[in-house]
Coordinates of C-alpha atoms and ligand atoms in Angstrom, one line a residue:
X13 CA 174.4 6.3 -73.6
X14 CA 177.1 7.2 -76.0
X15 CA 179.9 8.2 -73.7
X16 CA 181.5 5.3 -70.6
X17 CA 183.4 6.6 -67.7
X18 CA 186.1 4.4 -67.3
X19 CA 188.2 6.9 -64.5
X20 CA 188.4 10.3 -63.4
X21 CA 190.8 12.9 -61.5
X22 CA 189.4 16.3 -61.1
X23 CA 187.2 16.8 -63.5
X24 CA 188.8 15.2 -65.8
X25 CA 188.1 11.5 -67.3
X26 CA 189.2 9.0 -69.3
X27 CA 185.8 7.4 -71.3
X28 CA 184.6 5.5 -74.3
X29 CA 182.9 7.9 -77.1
X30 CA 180.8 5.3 -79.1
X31 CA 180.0 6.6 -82.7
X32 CA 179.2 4.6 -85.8
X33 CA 182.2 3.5 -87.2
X34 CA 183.5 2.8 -83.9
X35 CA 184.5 3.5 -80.6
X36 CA 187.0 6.9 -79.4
X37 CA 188.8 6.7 -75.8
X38 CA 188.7 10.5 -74.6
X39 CA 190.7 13.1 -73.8
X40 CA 191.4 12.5 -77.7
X41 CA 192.9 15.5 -79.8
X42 CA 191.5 15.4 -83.2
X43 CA 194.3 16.9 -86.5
X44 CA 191.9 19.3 -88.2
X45 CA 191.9 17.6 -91.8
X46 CA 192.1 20.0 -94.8
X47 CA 189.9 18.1 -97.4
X48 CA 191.6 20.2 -100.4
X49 CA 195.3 19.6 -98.8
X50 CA 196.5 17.1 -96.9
X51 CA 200.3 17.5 -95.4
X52 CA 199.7 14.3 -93.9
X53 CA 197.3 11.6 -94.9
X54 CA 194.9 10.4 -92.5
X55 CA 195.7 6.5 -93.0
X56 CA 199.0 7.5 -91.5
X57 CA 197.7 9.7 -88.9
X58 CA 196.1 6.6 -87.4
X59 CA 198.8 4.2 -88.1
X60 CA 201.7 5.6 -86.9
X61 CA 200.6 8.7 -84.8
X62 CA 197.6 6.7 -83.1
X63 CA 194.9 9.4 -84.2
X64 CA 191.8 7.4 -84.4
X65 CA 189.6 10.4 -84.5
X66 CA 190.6 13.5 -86.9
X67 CA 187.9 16.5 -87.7
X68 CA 187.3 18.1 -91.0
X69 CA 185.3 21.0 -92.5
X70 CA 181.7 19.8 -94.4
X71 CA 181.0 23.2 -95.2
X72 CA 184.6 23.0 -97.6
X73 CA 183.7 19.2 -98.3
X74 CA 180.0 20.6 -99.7
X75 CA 181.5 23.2 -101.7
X76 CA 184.7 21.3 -103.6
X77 CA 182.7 18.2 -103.8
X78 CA 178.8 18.7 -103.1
X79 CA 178.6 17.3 -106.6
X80 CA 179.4 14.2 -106.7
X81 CA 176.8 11.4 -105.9
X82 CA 177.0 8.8 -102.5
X83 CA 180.3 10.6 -101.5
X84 CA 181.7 9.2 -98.1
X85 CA 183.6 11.6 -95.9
X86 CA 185.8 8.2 -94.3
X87 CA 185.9 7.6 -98.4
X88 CA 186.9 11.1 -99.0
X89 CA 189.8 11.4 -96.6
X90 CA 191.0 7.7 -97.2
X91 CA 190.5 7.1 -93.5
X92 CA 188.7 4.4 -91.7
X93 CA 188.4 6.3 -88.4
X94 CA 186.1 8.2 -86.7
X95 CA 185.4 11.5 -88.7
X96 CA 184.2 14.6 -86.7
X97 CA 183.0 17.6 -89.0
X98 CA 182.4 20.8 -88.4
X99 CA 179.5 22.6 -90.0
X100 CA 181.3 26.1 -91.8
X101 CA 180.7 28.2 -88.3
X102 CA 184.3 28.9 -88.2
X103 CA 184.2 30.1 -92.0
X104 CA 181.4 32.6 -90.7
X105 CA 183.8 34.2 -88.0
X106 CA 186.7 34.4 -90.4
X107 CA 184.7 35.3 -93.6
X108 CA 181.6 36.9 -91.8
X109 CA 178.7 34.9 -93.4
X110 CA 178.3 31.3 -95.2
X111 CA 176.5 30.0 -98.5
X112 CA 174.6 27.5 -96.8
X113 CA 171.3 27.3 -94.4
X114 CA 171.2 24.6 -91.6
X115 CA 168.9 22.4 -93.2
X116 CA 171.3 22.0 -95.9
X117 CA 174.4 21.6 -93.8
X118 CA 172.9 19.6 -91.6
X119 CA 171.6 17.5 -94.6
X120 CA 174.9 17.1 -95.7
X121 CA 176.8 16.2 -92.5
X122 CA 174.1 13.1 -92.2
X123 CA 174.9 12.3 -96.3
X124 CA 178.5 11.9 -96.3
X125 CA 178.4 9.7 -93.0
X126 CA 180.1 12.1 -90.7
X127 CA 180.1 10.6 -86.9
X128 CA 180.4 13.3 -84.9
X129 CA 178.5 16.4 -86.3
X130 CA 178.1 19.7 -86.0
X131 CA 175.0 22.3 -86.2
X132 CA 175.5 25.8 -87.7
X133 CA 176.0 27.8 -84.3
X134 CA 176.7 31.1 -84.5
X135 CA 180.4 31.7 -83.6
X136 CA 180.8 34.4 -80.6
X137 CA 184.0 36.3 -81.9
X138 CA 186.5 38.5 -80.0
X139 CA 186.7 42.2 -78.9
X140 CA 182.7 42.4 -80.6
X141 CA 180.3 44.6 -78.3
X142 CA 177.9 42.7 -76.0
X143 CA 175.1 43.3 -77.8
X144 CA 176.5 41.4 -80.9
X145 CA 177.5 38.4 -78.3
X146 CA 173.8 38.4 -77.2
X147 CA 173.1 37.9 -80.6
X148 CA 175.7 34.6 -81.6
X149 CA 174.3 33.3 -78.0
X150 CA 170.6 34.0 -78.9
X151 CA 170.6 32.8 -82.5
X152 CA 172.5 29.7 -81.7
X153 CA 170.0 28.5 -79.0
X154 CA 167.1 29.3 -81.8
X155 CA 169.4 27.3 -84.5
X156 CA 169.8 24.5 -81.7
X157 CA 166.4 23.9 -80.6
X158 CA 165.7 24.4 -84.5
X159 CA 168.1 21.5 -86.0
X160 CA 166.5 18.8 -83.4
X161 CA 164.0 17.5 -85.7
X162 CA 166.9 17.2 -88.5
X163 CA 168.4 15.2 -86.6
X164 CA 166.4 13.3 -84.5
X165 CA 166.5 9.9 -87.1
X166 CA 170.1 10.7 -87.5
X167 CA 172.9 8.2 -86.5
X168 CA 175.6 10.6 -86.1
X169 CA 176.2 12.0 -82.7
X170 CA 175.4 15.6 -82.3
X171 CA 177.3 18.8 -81.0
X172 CA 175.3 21.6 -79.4
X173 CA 178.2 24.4 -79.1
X174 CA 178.1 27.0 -76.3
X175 CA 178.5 30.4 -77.1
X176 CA 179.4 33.3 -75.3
X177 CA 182.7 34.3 -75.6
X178 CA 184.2 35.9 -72.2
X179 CA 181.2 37.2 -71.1
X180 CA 180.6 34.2 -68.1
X181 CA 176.9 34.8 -67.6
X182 CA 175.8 34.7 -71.6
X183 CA 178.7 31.4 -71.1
X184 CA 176.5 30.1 -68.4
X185 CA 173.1 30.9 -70.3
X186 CA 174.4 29.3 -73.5
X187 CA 175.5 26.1 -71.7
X188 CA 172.5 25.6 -69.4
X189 CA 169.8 25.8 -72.0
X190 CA 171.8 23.4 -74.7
X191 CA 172.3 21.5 -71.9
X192 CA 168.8 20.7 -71.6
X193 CA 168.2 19.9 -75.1
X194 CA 169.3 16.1 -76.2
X195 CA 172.7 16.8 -78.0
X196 CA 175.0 13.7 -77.1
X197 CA 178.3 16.3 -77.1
X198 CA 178.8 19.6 -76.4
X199 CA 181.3 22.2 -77.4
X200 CA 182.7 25.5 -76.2
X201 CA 183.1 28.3 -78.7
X202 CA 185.4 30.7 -79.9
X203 CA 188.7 30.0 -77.4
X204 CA 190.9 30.0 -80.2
X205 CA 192.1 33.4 -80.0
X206 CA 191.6 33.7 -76.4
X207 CA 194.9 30.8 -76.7
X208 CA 196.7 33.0 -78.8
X209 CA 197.0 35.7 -77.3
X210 CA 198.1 33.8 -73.8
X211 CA 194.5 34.6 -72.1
X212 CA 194.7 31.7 -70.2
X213 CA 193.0 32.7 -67.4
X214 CA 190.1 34.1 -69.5
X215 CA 190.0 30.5 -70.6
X216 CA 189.8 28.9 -67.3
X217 CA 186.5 30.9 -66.2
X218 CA 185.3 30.5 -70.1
X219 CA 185.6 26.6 -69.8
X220 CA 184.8 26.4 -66.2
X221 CA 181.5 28.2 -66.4
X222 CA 180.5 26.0 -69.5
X223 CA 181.6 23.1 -67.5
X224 CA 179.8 23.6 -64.5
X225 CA 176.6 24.8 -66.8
X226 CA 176.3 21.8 -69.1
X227 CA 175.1 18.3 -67.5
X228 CA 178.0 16.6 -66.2
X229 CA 178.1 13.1 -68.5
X230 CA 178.2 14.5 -72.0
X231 CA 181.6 15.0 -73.2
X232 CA 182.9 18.7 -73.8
X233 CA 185.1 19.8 -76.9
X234 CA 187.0 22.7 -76.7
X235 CA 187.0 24.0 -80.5
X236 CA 190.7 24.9 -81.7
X237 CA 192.9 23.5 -78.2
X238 CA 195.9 22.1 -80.0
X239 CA 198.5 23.2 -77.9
X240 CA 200.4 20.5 -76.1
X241 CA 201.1 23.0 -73.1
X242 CA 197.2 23.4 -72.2
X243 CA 196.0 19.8 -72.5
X244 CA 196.5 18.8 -69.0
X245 CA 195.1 22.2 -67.5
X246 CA 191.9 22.1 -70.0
X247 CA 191.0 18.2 -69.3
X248 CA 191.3 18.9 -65.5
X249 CA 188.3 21.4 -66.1
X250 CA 186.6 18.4 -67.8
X251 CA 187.3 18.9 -71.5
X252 CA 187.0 15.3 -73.2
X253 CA 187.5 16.6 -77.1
X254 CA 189.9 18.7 -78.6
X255 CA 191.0 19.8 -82.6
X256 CA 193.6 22.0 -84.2
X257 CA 195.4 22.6 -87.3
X258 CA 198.0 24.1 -85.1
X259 CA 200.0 21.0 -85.6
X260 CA 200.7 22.2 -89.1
X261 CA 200.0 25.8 -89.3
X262 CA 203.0 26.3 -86.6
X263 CA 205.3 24.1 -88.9
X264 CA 204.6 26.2 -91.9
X265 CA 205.9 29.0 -89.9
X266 CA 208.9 26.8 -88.6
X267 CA 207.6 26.6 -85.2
X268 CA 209.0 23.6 -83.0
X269 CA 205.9 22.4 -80.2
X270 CA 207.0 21.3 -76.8
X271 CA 204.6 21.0 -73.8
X272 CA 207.0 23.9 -72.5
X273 CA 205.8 26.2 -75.1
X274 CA 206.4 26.9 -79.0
X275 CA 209.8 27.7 -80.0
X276 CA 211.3 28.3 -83.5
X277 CA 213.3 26.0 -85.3
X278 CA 215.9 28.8 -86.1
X279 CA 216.5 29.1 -82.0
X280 CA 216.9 25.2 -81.5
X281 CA 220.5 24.2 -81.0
X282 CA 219.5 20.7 -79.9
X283 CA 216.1 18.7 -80.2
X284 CA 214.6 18.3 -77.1
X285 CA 212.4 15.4 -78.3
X286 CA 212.8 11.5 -79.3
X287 CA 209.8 11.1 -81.6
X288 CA 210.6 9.5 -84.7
X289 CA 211.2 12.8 -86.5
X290 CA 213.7 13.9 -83.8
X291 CA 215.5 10.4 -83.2
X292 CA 218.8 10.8 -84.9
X293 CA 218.4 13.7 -86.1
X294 CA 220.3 17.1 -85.2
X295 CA 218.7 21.0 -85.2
X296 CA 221.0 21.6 -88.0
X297 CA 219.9 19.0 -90.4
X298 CA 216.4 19.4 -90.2
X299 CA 217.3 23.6 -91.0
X300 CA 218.9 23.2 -93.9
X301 CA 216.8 20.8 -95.4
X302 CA 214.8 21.6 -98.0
X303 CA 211.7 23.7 -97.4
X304 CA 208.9 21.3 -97.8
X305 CA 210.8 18.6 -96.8
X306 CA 211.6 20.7 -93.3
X307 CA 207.9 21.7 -92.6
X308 CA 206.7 18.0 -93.4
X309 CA 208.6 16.9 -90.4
X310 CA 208.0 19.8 -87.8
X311 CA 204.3 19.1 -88.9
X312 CA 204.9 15.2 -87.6
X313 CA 206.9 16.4 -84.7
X314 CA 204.4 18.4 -83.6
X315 CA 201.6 15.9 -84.2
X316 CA 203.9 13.6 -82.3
X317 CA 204.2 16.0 -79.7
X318 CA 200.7 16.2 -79.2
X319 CA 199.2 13.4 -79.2
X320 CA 202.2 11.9 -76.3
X321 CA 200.9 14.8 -74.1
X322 CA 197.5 13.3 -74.2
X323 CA 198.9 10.1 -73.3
X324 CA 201.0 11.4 -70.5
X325 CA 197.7 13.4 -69.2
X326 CA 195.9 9.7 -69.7
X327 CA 198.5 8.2 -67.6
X328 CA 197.9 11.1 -64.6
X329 CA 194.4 9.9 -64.5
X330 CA 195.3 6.8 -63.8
X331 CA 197.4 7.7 -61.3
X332 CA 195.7 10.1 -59.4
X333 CA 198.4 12.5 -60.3
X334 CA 196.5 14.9 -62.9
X335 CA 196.8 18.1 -60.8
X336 CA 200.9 17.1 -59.8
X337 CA 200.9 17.6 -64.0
X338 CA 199.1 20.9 -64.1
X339 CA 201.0 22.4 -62.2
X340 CA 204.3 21.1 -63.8
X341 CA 202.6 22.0 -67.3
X342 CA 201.7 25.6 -65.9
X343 CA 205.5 26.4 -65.2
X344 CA 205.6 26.6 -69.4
X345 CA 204.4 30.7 -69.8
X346 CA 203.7 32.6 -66.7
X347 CA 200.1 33.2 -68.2
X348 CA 199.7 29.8 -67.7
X349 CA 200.8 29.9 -63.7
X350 CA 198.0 32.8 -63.6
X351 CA 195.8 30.6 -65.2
X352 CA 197.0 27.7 -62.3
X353 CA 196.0 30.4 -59.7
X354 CA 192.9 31.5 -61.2
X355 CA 192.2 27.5 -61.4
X356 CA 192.6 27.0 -58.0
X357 CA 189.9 29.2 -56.7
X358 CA 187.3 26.4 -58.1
X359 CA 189.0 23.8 -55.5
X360 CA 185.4 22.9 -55.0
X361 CA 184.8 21.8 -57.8
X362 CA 187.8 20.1 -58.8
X363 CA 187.2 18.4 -55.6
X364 CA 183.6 17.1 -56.3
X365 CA 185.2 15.0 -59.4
X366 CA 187.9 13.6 -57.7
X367 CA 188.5 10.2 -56.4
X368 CA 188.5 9.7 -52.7
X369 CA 190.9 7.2 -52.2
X370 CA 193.8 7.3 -55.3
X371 CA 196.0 4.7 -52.8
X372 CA 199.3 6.0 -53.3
X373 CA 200.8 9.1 -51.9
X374 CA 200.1 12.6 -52.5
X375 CA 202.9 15.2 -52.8
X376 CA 202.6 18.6 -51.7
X377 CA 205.4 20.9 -53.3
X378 CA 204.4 24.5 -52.6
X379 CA 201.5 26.7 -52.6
X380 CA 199.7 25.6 -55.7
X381 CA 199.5 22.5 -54.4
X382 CA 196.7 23.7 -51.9
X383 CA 194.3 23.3 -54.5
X384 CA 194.6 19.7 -54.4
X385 CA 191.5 17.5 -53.8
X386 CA 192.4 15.7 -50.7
X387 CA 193.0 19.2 -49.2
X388 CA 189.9 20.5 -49.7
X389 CA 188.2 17.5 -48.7
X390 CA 189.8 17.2 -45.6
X391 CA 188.9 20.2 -44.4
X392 CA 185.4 19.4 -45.2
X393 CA 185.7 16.9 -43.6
X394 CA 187.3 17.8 -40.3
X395 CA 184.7 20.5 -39.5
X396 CA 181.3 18.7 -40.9
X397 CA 182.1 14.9 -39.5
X398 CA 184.6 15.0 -37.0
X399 CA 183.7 17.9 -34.5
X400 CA 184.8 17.2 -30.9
X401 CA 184.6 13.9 -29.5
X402 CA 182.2 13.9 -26.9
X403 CA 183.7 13.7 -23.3
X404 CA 187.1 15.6 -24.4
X405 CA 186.8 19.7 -22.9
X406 CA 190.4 20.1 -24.0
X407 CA 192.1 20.0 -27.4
X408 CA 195.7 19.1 -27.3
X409 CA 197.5 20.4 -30.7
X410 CA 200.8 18.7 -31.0
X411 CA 203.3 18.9 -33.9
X412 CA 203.2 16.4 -36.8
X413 CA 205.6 13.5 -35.9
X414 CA 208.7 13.1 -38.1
X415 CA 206.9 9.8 -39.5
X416 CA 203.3 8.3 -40.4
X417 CA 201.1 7.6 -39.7
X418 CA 201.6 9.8 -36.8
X419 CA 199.7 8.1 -34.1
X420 CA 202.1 4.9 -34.4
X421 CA 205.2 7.2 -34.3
X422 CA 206.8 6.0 -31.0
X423 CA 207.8 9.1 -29.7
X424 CA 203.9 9.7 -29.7
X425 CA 203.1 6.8 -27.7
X426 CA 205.8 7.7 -25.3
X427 CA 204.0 11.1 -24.9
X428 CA 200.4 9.2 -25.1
X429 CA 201.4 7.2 -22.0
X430 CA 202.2 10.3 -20.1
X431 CA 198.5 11.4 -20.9
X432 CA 196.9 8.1 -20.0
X433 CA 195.3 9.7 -16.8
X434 CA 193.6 11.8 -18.5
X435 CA 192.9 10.7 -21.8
X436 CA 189.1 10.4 -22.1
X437 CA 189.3 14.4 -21.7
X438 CA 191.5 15.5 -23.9
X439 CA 191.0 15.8 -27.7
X440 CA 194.6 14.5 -29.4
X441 CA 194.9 16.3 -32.6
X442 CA 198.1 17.0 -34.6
X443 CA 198.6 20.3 -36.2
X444 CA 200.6 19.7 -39.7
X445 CA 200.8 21.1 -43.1
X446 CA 198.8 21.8 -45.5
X447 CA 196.2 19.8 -43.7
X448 CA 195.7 21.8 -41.0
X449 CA 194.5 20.1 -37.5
X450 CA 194.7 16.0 -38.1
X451 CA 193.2 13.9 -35.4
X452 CA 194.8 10.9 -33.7
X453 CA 191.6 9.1 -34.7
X454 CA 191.8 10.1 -38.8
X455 CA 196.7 9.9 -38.6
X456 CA 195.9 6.0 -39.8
X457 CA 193.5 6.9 -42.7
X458 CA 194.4 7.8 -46.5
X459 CA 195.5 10.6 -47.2
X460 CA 196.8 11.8 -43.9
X461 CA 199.1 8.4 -43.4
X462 CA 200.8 8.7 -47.0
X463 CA 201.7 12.0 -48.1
X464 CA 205.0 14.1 -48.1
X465 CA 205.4 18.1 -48.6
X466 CA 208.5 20.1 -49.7
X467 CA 210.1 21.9 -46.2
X468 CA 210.7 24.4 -45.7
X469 CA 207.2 25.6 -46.3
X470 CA 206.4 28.4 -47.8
X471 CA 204.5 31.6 -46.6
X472 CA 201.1 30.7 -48.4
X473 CA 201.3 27.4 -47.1
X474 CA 202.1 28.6 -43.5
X475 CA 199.1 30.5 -43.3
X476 CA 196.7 28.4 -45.4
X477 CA 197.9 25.7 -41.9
X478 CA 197.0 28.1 -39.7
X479 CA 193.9 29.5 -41.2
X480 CA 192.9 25.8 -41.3
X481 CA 193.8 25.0 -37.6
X482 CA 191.7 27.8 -36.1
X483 CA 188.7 27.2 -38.1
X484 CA 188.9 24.0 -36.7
X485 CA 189.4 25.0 -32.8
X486 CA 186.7 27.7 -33.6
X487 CA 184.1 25.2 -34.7
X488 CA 184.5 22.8 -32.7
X489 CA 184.7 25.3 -29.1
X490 CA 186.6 23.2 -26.9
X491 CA 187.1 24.7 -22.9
X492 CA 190.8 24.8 -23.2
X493 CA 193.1 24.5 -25.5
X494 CA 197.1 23.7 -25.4
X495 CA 199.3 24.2 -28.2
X496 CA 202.8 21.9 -28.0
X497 CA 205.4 23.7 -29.8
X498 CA 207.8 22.4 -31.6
X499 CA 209.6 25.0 -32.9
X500 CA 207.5 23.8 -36.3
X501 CA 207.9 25.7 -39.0
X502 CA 204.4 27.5 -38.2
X503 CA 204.2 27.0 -34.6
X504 CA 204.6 30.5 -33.8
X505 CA 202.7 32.0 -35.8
X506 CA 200.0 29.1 -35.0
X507 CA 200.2 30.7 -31.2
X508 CA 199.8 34.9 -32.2
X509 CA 196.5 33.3 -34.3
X510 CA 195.2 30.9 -31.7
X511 CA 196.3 33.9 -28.4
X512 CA 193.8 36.4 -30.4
X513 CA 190.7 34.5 -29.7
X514 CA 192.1 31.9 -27.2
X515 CA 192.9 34.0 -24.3
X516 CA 193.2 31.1 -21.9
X517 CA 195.5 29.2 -24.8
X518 CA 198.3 27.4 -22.5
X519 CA 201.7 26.7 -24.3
X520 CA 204.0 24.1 -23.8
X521 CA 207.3 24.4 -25.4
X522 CA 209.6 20.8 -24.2
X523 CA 213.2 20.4 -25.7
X524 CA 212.6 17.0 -26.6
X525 CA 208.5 16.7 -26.7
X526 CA 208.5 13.0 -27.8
X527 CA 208.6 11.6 -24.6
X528 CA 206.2 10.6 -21.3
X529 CA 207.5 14.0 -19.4
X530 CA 205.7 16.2 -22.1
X531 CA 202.2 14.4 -21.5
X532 CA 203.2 14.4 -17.6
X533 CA 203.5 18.3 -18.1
X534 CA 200.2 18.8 -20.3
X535 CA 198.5 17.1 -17.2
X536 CA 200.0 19.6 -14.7
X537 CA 198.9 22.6 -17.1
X538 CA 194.9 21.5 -16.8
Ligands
LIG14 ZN1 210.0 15.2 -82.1

């Protein structure tokens, strides 16, 4: 195997990509390399931006310099990295058609050394009728299952792209039947404009449904992702591979790239930034500098820019954190909060790739949060393996103790002692945010012992608890059920939800519940 897991959040992962002249740690954004005009040269790239991949175009390469014998690509470009190159299908959307067969390119790619290479797919396009997209999906599967034999001997590693464009079933066509041939990488097609013109939730179900379509160990490149701002989102959904020229096409247009969005040098006062480029020096000085001079810089700013994010996304893997960073990333363009929305509905999924134990706390801050993995599971969890105890007719819901874990909180085990009678009937279970219903037997375990959520909560939240709490009561059908008040920030609205299909509901509202009278009144109730 090519690719090494090494850790994972989500979906996303931090691996080893093994090529030829060496080894890539993914997520890894790759500067798209102009062969004909470099702004910045490779060497440096590596050496002082820490780019130890880059990507560049064979289909220009063959062209400019298809003439001259043994040429090298690492040779060409002065660069002793790993070299990704792309096979001219981008030239076909922009230009509409390419010089070249498959055979040849493909020829080419293995001639000049490339590591990571690319077959001559069939680019899907925007606003193009379905039919056409049937077509780029159709005639890229043919091209794909053609191009094995070329390069079965090869040493490269091989992309099989996934075509498709927004149309999610062709997406999910394209994806499972690549997915099945024996390309070491995949990559998803055509998102670029779907970026630029702020489609981000387009680009969640595009990369999701490719995701979720393509075996789940080969690493995913999503062609033309070069924004800062949707690293964290897009490696989430599992991309491992990313390349743009943006880096220097937005600072030939004197465009500034945070992770907070784009903004134009003209409108900077101040340089929000400490990258070499913006260390000691003001807004002002890098306007009126000379032209070339100017864009030079906001070219290594931006590169600078980028490849940090990644690190910081690296460094939310690690610490279980990835999804605490989406959602901070997503408050950068409100498309990008729809796109946090629409990501949430595949809580599933990001669930399936997550960790389940990340030992440190988890932070809930508002509604978005919800879609965090350790909510989902739990609630899994509470209905499949922890249904009610046998022996215990009644469920007691109490409020969540002020500290955790809860069933060590002292005010508990006053009320506990109060119950003692009684105890082998009655289900203990806590009823707190997001979570949902928590019982006595799970307070000690992780997550439910070390977590901490913004108050006061908000509506979403509220009823995502209560939704929650009665699914629980409803599966697990106990004869009565007694609901402690607190006056909890839900605990009214917990009773109107639990009276409607709980008629015999009993509810206990003590000034002071943490004490041996409350569990001596719960008694008297049953
Ligand atoms: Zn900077």
């Amino acid at each position: 195997m090519s690719f090494e897991l090494r850790d994972r959040d989500l979906l996303g992962r931090i691996g080893r990509l093994r090529t030829k002249s060496g080894e890539v740690e993914t997520p890894a954004f790759m500067p798209v390399i102009n062969p004909l005009l470099q702004t910045l040269a490779p060497r440096r790239m590596r050496e002082e931006f820490g780019c130890d991949i880059v990507i560049t175009n064979s289909y220009i390469i063959r062209k400019q310099f298809g003439d001259i014998p043994d040429l090298n690509v690492h040779e060409l470009l002065d660069y002793d990295g790993v070299v990704m190159t792309d096979s001219g299908a981008y030239q076909i959307l922009v230009y509409g058609g390419v010089e070249v067969t498959q055979t040849e390119i493909i020829e080419f790619q293995k001639h000049i050394g490339s590591d990571i290479a690319v077959i001559l797919d069939i680019p899907t396009g925007w606003d193009v009728p379905r039919s056409d997209v049937e077509y780029t999906v159709e005639e890229t599967l043919r091209r794909e299952e053609a191009a094995l034999p070329l390069i079965e001997d090869s040493e490269a590693l091989w992309v099989g792209p996934v075509q498709g464009g927004r149309h999610l079933d062709l997406v999910a066509r394209s994806a499972r039947l690549v997915g099945e041939m024996p390309y070491d990488v995949h990559a998803l097609g055509s998102p670029t404009e779907v970026m630029e013109r702020y489609m981000y939730p387009v680009l969640v179900d595009m990369v999701m449904t490719a995701k979720l379509n393509l075996p789940a160990e080969r690493p995913l490149h999503l062609f033309g992702a070069g924004h800062p701002m949707v690293f964290a989102m897009s490696v989430a959904m599992g991309c491992d591979l990313f390349d743009s020229a943006a880096y220097v096409l937005y600072a030939k247009d004197e465009r500034y790239m945070t992770v907070r969005g784009t903004v134009q040098l003209q409108d900077l006062q101040y340089l929000p930034c400490s990258c070499p480029v913006c260390r000691g020096r003001t807004a002002d000085s890098l306007k009126t500098m000379p032209r070339g001079e100017r864009q030079r810089l906001l070219a290594e700013h931006n590169l600078h820019a980028t490849m940090t994010e990644m690190n910081v996304v690296k460094q939310s893997i690690v610490e279980g954190r990835l999804w605490d960073l989406v959602e901070a990333r997503a408050k950068g363009h409100p498309q990008m909060t729809a796109a946090l929305k629409r990501l949430s509905t595949y809580r599933e999924h990001l669930e399936r790739g997550s960790h389940g134990f990340k030992g440190r706390g988890v932070f809930y801050y508002d509604y978005h949060s919800l879609a965090k993995p350790e909510v989902t599971r739990h609630a899994k969890q509470l209905i499949n393996n922890y249904g009610r105890p046998e022996g215990k007719t009644t469920l007691l819901l109490i409020p969540a103790p002020p500290e955790k874990p809860f069933n060590t909180y002292p005010g508990y085990l006053r009320l506990r002692e109060g119950l003692q009678p009684r105890l082998g009937e009655i289900n203990v279970c806590f009823a707190a945010a997001p979570y949902g219903v928590v019982p006595e037997s799970l307070a000690e375990t992780y997550p439910l012992s070390q977590y901490e959520i913004a108050e006061p909560l908000d509506h979403e939240t509220r009823e995502f608890t209560v939704e929650k709490t009665v699914e629980y009561v409803k599966a697990t059908g106990h004869q009565k059920v007694v609901l402690v008040g607190g006056g909890g920030s839900f605990d009214e609205r917990l009773e109107e939800a639990l009276r409607s299909f709980t008629p015999s509901l009993l509810v206990l509202r003590p000034e002071n519940i943490w004490n041996k009278e409350t569990g001596e009144q719960v008694l008297s109730l049953l």
